[in-house]
Coordinates of N, CA and C in Angstrom, one line a residue:
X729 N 108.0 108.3 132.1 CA 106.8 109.1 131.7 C 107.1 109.9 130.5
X730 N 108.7 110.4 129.7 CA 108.4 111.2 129.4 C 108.9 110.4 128.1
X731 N 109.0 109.0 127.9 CA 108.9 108.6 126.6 C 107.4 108.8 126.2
X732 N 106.5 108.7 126.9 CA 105.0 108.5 127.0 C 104.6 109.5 125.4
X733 N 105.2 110.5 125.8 CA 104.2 111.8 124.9 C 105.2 111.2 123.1
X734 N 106.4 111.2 123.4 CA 107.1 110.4 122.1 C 106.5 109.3 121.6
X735 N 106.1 108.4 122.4 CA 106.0 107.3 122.0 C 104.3 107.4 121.1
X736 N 103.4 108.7 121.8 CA 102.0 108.8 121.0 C 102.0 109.3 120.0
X737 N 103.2 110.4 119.6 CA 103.9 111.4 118.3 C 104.3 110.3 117.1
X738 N 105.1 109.2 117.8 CA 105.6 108.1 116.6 C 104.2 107.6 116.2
X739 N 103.2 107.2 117.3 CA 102.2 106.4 117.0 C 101.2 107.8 115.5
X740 N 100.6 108.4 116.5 CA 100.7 109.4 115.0 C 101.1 109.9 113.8
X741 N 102.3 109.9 114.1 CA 102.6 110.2 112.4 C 102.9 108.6 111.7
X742 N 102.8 107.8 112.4 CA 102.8 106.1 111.6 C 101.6 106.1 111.1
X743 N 100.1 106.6 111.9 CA 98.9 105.8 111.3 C 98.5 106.9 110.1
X744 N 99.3 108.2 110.5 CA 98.6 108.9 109.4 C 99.6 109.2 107.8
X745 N 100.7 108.4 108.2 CA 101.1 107.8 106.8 C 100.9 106.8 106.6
X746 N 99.9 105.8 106.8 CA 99.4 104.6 106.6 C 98.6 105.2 105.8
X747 N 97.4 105.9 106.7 CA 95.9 106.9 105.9 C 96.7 107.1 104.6
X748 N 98.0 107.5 104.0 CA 97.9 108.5 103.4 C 98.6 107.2 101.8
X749 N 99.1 106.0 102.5 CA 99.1 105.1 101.6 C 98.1 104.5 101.0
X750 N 97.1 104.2 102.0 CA 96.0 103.2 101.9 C 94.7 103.5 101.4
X751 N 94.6 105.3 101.4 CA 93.7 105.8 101.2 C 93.3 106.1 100.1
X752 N 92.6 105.8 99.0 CA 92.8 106.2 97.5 C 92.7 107.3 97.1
X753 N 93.2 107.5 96.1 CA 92.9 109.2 95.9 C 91.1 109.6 95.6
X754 N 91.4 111.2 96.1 CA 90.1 111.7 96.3 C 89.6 113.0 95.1
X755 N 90.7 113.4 94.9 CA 90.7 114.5 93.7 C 90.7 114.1 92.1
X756 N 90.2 114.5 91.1 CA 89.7 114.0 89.7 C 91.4 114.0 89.4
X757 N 92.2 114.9 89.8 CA 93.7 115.0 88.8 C 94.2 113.6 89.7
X758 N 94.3 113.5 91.0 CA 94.9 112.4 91.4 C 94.6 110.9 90.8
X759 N 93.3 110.7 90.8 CA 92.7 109.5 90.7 C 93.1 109.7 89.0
X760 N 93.4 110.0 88.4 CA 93.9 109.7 86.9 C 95.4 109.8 86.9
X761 N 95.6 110.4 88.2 CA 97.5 109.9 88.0 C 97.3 108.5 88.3
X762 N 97.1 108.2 89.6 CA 96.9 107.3 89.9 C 96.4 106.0 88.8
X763 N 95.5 106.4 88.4 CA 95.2 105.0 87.4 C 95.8 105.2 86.1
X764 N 96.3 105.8 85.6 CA 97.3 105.9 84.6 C 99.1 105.3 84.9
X765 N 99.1 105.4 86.2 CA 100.6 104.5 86.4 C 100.2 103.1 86.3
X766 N 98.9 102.5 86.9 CA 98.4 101.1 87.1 C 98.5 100.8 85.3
X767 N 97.7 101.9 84.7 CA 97.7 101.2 82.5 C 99.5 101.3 82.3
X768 N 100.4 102.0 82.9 CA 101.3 101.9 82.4 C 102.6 100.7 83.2
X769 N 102.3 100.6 84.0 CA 102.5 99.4 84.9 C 102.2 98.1 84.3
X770 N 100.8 97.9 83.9 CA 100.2 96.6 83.1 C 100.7 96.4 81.6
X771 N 101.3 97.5 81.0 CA 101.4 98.1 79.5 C 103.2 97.2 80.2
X772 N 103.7 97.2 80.2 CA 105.2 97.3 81.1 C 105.6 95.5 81.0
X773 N 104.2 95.1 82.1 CA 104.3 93.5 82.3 C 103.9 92.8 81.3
X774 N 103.4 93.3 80.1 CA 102.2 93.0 79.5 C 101.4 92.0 79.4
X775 N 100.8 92.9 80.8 CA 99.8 91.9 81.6 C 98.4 92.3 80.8
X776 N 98.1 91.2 80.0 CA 96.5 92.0 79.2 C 95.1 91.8 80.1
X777 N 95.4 90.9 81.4 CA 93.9 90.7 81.7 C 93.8 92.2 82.6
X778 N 94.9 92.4 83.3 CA 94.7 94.0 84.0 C 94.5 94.7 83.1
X779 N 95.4 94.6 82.1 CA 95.4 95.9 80.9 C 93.2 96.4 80.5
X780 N 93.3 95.3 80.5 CA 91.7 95.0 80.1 C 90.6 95.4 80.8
X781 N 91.2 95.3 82.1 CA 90.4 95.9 83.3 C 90.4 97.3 83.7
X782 N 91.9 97.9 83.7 CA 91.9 99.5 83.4 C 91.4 100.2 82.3
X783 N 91.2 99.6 81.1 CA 90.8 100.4 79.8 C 89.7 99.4 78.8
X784 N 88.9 100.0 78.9 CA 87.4 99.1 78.6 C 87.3 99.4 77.1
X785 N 87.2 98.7 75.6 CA 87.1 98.9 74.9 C 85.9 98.4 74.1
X786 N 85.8 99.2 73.2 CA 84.3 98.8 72.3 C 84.3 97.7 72.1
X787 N 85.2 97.3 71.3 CA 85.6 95.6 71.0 C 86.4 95.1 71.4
X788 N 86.8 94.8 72.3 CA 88.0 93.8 72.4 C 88.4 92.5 71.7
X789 N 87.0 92.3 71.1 CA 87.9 91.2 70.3 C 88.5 91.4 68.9
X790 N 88.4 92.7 68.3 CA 89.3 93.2 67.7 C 90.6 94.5 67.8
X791 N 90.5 94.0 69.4 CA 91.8 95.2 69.8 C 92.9 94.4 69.4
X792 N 93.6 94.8 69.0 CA 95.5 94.1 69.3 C 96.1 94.8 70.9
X793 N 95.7 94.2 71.5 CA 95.5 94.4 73.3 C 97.5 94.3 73.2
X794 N 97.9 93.7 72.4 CA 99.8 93.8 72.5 C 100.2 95.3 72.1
X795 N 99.8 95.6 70.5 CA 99.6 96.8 70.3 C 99.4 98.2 71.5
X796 N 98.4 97.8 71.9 CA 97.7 99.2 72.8 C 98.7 99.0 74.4
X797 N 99.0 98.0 74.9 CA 99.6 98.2 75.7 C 101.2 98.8 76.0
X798 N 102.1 98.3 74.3 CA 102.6 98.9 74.2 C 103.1 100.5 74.2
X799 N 101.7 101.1 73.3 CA 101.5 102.3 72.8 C 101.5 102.7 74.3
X800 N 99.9 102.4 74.9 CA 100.3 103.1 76.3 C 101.5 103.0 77.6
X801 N 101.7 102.3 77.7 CA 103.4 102.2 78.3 C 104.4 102.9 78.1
X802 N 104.1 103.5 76.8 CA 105.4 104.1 75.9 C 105.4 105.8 75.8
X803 N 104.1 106.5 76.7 CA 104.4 107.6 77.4 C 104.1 107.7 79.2
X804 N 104.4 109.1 79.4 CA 104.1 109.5 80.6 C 102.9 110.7 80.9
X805 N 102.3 110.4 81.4 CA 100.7 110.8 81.4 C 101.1 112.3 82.4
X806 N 100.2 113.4 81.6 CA 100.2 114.7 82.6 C 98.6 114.8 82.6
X807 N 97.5 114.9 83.9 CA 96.1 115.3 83.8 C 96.7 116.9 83.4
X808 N 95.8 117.3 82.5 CA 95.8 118.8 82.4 C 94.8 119.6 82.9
X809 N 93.3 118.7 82.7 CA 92.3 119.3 83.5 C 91.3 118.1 83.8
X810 N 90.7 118.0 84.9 CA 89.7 116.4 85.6 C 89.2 116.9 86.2
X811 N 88.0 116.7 86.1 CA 86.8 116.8 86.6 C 85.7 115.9 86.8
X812 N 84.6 115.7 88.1 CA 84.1 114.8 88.4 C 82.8 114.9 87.6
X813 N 82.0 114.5 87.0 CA 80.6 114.6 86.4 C 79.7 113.2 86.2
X814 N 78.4 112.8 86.3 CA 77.3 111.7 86.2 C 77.9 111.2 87.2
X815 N 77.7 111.4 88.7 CA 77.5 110.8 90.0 C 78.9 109.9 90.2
X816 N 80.0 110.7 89.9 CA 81.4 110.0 90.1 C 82.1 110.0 89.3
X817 N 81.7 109.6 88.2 CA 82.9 109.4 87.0 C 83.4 110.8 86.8
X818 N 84.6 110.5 86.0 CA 85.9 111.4 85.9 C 85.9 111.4 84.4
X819 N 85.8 112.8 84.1 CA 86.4 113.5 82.6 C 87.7 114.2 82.5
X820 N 88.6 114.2 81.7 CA 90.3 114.4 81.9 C 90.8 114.4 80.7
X821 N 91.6 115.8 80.3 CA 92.0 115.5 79.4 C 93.9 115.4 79.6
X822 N 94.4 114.8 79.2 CA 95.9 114.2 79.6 C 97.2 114.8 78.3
X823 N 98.3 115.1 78.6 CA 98.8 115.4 77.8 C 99.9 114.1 77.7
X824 N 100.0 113.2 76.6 CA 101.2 112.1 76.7 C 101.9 112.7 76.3
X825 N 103.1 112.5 76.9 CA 104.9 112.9 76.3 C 105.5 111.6 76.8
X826 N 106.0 111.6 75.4 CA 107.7 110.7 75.1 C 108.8 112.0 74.5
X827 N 109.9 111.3 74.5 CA 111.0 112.2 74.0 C 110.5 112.8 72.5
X828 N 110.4 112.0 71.4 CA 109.9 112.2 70.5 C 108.3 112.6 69.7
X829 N 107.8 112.6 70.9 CA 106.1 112.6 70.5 C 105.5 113.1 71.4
X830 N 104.4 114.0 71.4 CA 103.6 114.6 72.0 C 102.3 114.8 71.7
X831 N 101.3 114.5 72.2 CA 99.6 114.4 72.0 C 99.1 114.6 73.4
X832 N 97.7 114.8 72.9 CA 96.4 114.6 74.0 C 95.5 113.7 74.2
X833 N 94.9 113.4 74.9 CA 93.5 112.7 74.7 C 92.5 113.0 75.9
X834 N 91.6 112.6 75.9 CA 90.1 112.8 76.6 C 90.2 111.4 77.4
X835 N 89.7 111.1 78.3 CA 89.5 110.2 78.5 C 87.9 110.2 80.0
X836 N 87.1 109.2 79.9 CA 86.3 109.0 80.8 C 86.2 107.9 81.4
X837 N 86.5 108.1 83.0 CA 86.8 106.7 83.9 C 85.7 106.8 84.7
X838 N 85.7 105.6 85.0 CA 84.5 105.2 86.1 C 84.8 104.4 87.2
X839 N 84.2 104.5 88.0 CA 84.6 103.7 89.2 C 84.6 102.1 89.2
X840 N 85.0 101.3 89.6 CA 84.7 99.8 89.2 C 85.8 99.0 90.2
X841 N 85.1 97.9 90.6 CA 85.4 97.2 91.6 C 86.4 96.5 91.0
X842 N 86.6 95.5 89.7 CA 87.3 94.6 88.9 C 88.8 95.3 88.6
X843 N 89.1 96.5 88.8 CA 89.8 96.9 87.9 C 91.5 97.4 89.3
X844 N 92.4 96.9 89.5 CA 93.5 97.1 90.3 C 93.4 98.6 90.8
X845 N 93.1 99.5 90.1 CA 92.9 101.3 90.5 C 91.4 101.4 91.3
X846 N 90.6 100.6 90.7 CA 89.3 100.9 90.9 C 88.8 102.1 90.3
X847 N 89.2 102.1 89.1 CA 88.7 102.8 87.9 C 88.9 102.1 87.0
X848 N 88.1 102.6 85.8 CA 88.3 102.2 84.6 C 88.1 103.2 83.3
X849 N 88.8 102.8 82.4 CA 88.5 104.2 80.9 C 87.5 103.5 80.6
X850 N 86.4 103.9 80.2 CA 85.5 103.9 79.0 C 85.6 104.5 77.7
X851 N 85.9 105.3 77.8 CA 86.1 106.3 76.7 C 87.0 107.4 76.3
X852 N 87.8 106.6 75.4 CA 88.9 107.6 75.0 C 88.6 108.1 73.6
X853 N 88.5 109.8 73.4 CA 88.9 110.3 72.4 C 90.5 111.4 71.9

């Protein structure tokens, strides 16, 4: 009997580190860490059909999609400030650092089924 109460404690803390894998993120700063390792991940493999799916461009048929993947792979993403606005989507501005280079950018993601994060950038300034 007295493995009984052990054995519901392991069951416990297993399902609710499962929840805490499986669950996507819920906060504006997370869900842009989060989908910023998936663009830097794809940027990595240089996988363009993901790459494409995480970051939505005006034209793609004159992106150099080898270019941009590189570029983004080639830092590490800090949210500085995210916030939720127009019924979900995410406004964020991010600070990239490399050893030698440091910038900002804006970026606006949206939710989307197609995309490995289930976000996507629309709009980077």
């Amino acid at each position: 009997m007295s493995s009984s109460p052990c054995l519901l404690l392991l069951l416990a803390v297993t399902m609710a580190s499962a929840y805490y894998f499986i669950a996507p993120p819920t906060s504006p700063v997370e869900i842009v860490k989060h989908h910023m390792k998936y663009v830097v991940e794809a940027g990595d493999a240089e996988n363009a059909t993901t790459f494409l799916q995480l970051i939505e461009f005006i034209n793609p048929a004159k992106t150099n999609v080898t270019l941009a993947m590189a570029v983004f792979s080639s830092y590490e993403y800090f949210p500085i400030t995210a916030e939720f606005f127009n019924h979900g989507h995410v406004y964020t501005r991010v600070d990239m650092k490399k050893p030698e280079r440091e910038m900002y950018m804006y970026f606006m993601l949206r939710p989307t089924t197609s995309s490995p994060s289930g976000w996507t950038i629309y709009n980077v300034t």
